[in-house]
Tab-separated table of N, CA and C in Angstrom:
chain	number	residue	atom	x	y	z
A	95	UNK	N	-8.268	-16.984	-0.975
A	95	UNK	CA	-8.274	-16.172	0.246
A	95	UNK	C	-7.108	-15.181	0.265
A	96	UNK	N	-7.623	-13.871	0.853
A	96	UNK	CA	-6.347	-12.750	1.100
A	96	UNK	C	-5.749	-14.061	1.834
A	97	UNK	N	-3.719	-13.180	1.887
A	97	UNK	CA	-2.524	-13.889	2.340
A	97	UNK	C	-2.876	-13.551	3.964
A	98	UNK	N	-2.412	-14.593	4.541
A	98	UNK	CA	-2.083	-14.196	6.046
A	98	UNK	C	-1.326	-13.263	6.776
A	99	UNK	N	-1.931	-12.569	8.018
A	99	UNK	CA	-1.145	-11.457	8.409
A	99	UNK	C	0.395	-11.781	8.468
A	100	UNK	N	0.607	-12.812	8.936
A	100	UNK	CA	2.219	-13.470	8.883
A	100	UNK	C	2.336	-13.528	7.768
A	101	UNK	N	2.485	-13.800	6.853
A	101	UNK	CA	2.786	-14.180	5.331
A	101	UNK	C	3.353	-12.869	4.980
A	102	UNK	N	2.164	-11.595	5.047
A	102	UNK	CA	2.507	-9.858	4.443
A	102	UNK	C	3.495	-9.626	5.521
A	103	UNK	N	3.354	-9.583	6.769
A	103	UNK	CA	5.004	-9.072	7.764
A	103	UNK	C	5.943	-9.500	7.004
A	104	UNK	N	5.640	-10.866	7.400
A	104	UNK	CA	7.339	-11.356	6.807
A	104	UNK	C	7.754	-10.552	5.428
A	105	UNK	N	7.141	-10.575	4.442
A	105	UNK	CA	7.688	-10.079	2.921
A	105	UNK	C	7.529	-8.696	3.075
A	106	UNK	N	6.801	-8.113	3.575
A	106	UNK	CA	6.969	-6.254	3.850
A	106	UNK	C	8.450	-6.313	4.603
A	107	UNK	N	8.848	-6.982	6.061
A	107	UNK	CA	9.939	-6.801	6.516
A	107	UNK	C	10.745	-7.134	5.971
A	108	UNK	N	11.134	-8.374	4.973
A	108	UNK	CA	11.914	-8.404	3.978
A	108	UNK	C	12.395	-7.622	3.300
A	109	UNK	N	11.275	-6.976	2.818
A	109	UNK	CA	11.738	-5.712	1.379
A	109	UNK	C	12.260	-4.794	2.248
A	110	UNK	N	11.929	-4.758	3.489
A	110	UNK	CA	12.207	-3.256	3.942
A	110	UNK	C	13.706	-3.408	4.220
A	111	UNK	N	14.195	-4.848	4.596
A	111	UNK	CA	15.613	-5.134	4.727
A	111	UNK	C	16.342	-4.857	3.833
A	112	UNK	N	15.707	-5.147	2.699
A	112	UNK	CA	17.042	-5.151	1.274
A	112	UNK	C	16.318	-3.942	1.171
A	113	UNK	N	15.551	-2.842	1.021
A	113	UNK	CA	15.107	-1.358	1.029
A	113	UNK	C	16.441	-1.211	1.588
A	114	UNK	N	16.433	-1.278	2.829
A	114	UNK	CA	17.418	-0.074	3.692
A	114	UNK	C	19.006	-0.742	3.365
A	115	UNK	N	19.483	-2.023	3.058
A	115	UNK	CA	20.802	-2.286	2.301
A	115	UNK	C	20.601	-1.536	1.475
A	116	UNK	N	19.851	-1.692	0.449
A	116	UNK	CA	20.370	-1.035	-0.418
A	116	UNK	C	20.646	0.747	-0.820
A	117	UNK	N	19.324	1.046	0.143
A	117	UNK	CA	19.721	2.837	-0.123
A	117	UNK	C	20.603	3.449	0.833
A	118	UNK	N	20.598	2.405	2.257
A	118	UNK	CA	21.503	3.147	3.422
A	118	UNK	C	19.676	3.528	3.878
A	119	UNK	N	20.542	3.697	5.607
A	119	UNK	CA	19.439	3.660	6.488
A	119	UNK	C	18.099	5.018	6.179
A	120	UNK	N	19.070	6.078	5.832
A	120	UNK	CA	18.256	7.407	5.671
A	120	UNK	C	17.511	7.740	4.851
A	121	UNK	N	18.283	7.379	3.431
A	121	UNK	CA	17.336	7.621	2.099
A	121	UNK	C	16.204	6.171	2.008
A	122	UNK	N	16.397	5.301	2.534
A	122	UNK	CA	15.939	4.223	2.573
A	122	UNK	C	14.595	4.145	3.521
A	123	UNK	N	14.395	5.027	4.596
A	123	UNK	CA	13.325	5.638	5.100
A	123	UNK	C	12.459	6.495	4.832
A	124	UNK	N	13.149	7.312	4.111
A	124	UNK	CA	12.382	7.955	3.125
A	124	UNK	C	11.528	7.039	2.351
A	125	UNK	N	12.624	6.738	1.620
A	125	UNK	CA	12.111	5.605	-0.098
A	125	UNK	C	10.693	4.872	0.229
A	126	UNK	N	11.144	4.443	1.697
A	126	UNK	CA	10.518	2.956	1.686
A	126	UNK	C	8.790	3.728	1.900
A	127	UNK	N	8.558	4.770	2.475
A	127	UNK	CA	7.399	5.537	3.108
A	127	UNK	C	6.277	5.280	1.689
A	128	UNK	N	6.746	5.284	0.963
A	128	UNK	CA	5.881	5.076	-0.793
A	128	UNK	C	5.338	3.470	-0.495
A	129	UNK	N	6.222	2.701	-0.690
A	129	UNK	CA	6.084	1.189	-0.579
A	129	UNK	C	5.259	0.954	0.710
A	130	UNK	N	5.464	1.204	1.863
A	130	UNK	CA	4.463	1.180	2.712
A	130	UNK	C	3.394	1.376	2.507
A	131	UNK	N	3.325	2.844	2.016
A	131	UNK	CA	2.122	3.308	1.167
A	131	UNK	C	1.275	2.294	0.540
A	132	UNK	N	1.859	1.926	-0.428
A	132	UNK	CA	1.273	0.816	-1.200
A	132	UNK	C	1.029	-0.266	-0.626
A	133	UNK	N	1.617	-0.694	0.163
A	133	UNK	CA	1.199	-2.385	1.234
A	133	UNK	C	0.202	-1.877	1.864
A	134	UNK	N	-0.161	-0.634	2.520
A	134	UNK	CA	-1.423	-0.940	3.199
A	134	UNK	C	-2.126	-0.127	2.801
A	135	UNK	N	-2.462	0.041	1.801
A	135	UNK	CA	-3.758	0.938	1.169
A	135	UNK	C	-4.289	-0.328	0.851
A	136	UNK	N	-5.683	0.350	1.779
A	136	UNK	CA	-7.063	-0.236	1.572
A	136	UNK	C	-7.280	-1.769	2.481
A	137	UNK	N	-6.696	-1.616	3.637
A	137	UNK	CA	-6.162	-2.491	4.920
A	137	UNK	C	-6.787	-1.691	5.673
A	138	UNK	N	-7.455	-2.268	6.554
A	138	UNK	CA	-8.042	-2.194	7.801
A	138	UNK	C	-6.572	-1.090	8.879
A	139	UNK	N	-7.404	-0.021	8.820
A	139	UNK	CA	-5.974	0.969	9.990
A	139	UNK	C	-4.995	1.468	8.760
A	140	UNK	N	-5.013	1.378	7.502
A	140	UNK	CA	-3.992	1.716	6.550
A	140	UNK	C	-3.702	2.735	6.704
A	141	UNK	N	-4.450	4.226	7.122
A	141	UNK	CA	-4.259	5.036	6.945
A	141	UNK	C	-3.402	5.666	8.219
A	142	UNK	N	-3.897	5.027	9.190
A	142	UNK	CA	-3.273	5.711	10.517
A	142	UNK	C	-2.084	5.160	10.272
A	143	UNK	N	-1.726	4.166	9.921
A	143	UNK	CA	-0.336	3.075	9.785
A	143	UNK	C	0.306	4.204	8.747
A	144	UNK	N	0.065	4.675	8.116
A	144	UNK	CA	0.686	5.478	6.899
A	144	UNK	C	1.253	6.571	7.469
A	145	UNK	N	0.613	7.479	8.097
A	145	UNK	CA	0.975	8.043	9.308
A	145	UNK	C	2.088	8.256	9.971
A	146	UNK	N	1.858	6.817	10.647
A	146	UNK	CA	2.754	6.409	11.663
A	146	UNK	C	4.195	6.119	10.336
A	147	UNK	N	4.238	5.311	9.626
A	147	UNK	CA	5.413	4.948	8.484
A	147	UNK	C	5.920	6.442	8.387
A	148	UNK	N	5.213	7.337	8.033
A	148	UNK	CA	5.585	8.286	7.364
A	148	UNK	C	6.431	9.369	7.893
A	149	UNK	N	6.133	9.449	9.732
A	149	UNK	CA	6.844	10.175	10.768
A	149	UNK	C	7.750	9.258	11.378
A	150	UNK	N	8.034	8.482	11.082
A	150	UNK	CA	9.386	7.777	11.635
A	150	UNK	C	10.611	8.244	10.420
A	151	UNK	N	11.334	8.274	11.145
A	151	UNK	CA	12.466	9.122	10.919
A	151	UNK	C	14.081	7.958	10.924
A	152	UNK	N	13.798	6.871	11.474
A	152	UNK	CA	14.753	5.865	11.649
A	152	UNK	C	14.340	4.577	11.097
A	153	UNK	N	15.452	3.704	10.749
A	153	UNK	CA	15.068	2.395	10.381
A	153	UNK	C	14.375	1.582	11.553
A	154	UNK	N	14.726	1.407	12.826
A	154	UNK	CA	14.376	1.509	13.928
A	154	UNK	C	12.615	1.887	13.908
A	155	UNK	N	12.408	3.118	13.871
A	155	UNK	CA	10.821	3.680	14.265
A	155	UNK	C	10.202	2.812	12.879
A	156	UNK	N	10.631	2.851	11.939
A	156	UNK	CA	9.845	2.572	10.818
A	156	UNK	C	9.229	1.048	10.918
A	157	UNK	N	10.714	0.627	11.372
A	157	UNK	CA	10.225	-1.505	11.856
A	157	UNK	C	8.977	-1.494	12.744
A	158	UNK	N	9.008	-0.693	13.478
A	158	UNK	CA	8.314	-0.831	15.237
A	158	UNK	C	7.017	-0.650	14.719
A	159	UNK	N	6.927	0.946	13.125
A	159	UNK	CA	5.218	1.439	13.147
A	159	UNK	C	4.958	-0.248	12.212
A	160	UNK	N	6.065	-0.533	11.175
A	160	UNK	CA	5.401	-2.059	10.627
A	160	UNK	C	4.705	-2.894	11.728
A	161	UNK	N	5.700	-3.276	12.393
A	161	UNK	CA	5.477	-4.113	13.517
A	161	UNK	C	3.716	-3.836	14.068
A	162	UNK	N	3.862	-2.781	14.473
A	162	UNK	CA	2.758	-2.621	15.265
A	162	UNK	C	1.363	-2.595	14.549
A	163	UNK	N	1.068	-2.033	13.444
A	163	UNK	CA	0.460	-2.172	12.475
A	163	UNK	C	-0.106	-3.662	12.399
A	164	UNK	N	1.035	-5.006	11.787
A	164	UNK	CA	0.563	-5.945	11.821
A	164	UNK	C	0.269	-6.591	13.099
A	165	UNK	N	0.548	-5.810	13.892
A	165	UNK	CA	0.089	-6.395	14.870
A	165	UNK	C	-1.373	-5.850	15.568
A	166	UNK	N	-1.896	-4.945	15.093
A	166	UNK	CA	-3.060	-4.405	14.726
A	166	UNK	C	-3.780	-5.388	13.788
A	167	UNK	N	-3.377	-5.585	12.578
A	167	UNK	CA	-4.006	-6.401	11.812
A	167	UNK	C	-4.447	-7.703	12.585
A	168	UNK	N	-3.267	-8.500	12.838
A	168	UNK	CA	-3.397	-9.447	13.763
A	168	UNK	C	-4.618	-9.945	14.836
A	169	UNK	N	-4.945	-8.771	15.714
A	169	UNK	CA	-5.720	-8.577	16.491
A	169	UNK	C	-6.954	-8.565	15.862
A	170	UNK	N	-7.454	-8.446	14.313
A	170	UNK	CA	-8.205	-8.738	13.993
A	170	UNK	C	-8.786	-10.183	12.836
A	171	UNK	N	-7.613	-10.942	12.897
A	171	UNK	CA	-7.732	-12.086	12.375
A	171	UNK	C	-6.316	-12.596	11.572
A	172	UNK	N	-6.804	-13.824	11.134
A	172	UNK	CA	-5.619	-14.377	10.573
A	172	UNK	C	-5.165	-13.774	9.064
A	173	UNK	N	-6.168	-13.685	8.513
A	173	UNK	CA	-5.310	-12.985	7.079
A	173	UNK	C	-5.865	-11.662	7.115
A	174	UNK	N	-5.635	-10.864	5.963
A	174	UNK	CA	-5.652	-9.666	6.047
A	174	UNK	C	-6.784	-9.144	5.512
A	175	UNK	N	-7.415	-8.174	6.168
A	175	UNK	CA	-8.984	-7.003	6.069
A	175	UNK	C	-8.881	-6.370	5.781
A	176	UNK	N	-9.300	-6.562	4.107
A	176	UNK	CA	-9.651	-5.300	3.001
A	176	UNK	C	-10.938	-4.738	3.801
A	177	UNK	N	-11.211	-3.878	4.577
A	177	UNK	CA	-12.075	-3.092	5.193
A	177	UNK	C	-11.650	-2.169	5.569
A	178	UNK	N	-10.886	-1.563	5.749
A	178	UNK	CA	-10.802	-0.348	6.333
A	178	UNK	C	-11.259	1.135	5.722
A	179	UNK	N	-10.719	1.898	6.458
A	179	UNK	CA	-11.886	3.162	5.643
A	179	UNK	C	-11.147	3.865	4.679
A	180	UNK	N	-10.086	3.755	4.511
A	180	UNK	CA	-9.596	3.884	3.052
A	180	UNK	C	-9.309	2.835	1.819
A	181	UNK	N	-10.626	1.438	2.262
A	181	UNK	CA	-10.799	0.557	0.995
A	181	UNK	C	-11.055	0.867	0.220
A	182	UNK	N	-10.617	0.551	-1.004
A	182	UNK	CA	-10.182	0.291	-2.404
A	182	UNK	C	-11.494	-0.357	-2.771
A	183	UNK	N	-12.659	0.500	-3.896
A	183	UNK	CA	-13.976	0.086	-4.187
A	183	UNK	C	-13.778	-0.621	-5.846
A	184	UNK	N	-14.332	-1.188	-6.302
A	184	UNK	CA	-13.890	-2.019	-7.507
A	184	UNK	C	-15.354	-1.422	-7.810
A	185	UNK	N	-15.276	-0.755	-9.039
A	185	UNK	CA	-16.101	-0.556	-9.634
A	185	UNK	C	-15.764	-0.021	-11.321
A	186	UNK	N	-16.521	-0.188	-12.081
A	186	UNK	CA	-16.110	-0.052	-13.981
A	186	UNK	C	-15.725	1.319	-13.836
A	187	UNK	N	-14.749	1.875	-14.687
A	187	UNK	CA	-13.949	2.633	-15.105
A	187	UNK	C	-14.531	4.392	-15.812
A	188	UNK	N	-15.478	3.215	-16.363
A	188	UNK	CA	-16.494	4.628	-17.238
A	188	UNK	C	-17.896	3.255	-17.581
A	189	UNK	N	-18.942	4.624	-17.673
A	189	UNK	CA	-20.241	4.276	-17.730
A	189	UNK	C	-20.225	3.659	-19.741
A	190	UNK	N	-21.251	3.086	-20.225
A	190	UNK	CA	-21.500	2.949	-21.619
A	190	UNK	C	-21.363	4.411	-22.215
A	191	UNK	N	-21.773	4.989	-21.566
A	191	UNK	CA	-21.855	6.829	-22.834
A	191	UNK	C	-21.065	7.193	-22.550
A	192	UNK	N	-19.969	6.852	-21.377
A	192	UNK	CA	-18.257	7.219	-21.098
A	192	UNK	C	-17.612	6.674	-22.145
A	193	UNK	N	-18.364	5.698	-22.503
A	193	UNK	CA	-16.846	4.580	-23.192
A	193	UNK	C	-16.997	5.095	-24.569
A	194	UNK	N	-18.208	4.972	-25.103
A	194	UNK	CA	-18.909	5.952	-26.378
A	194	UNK	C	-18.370	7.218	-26.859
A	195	UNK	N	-18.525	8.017	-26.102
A	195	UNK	CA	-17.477	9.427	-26.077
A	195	UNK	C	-16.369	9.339	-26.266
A	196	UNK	N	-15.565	8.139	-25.312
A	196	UNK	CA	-14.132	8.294	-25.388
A	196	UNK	C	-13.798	7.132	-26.864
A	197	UNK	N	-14.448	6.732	-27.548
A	197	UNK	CA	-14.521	6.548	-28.646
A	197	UNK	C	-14.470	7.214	-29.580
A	198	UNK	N	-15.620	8.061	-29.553
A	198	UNK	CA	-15.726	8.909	-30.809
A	198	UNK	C	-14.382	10.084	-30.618
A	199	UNK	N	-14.184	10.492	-29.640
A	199	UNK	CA	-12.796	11.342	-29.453
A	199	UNK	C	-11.537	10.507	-30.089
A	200	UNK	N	-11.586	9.239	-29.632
A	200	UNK	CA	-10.256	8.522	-30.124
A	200	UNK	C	-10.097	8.315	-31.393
A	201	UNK	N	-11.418	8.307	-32.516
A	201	UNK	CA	-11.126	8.444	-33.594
A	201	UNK	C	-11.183	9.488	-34.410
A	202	UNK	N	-11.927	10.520	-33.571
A	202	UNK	CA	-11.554	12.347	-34.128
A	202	UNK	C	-9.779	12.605	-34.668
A	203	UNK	N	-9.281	11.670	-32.844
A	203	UNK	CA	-8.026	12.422	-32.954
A	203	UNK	C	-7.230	11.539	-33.694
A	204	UNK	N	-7.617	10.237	-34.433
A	204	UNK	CA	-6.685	9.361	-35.027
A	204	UNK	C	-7.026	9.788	-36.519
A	205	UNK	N	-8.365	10.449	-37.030
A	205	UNK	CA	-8.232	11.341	-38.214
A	205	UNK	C	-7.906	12.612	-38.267
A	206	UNK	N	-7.577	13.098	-37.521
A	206	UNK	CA	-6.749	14.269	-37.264
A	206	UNK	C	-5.431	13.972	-38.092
């Protein structure tokens, strides 16, 4: 089973703690806007939450858009909903005549 909405707060607010020790409050708001990034892509609200991460300007605003976020999540159950509308689709990489092609190229260019 996905981790519980409590489980991801806690370790997102974690990192974001030693995030902002370590860069200082400013560059560390910046920094952290990537990593957010990455925690909620493909989460239910990820995108508006990204948003919100991304226009906070303080260590302060940045906790509050986390905060609120999982607390969004929250409101929709105990662990976390890969549904949202910027989910992440799992599907193969390249078709058979993709993989074929990128074959015959890979050994064009290795007798090259």
């Amino acid at each position: 089973p996905t981790p519980t909405v409590s489980e991801a707060r806690a370790i997102v607010l974690e990192h974001l703690g030693d995030h902002y020790a370590f860069y200082g409050g400013e560059l560390g708001v910046r920094i952290a806007r990537k990593h957010l990034g990455w925690y909620s892509r493909g989460l239910t609200g990820g995108e508006i939450a990204r948003g919100e991460f991304n226009a906070a300007e303080t260590v302060t605003a940045q906790r509050e858009a986390v905060e609120r976020f999982f607390g969004r999540l929250a409101d929709l159950g105990e662990r976390l909903n890969y549904g949202g509308a910027d989910r992440v689709v799992d599907r193969p990489l390249r078709t058979q005549q993709q993989r074929a092609q990128c074959a015959i190229g890979e050994g064009e260019a290795l007798a090259a």
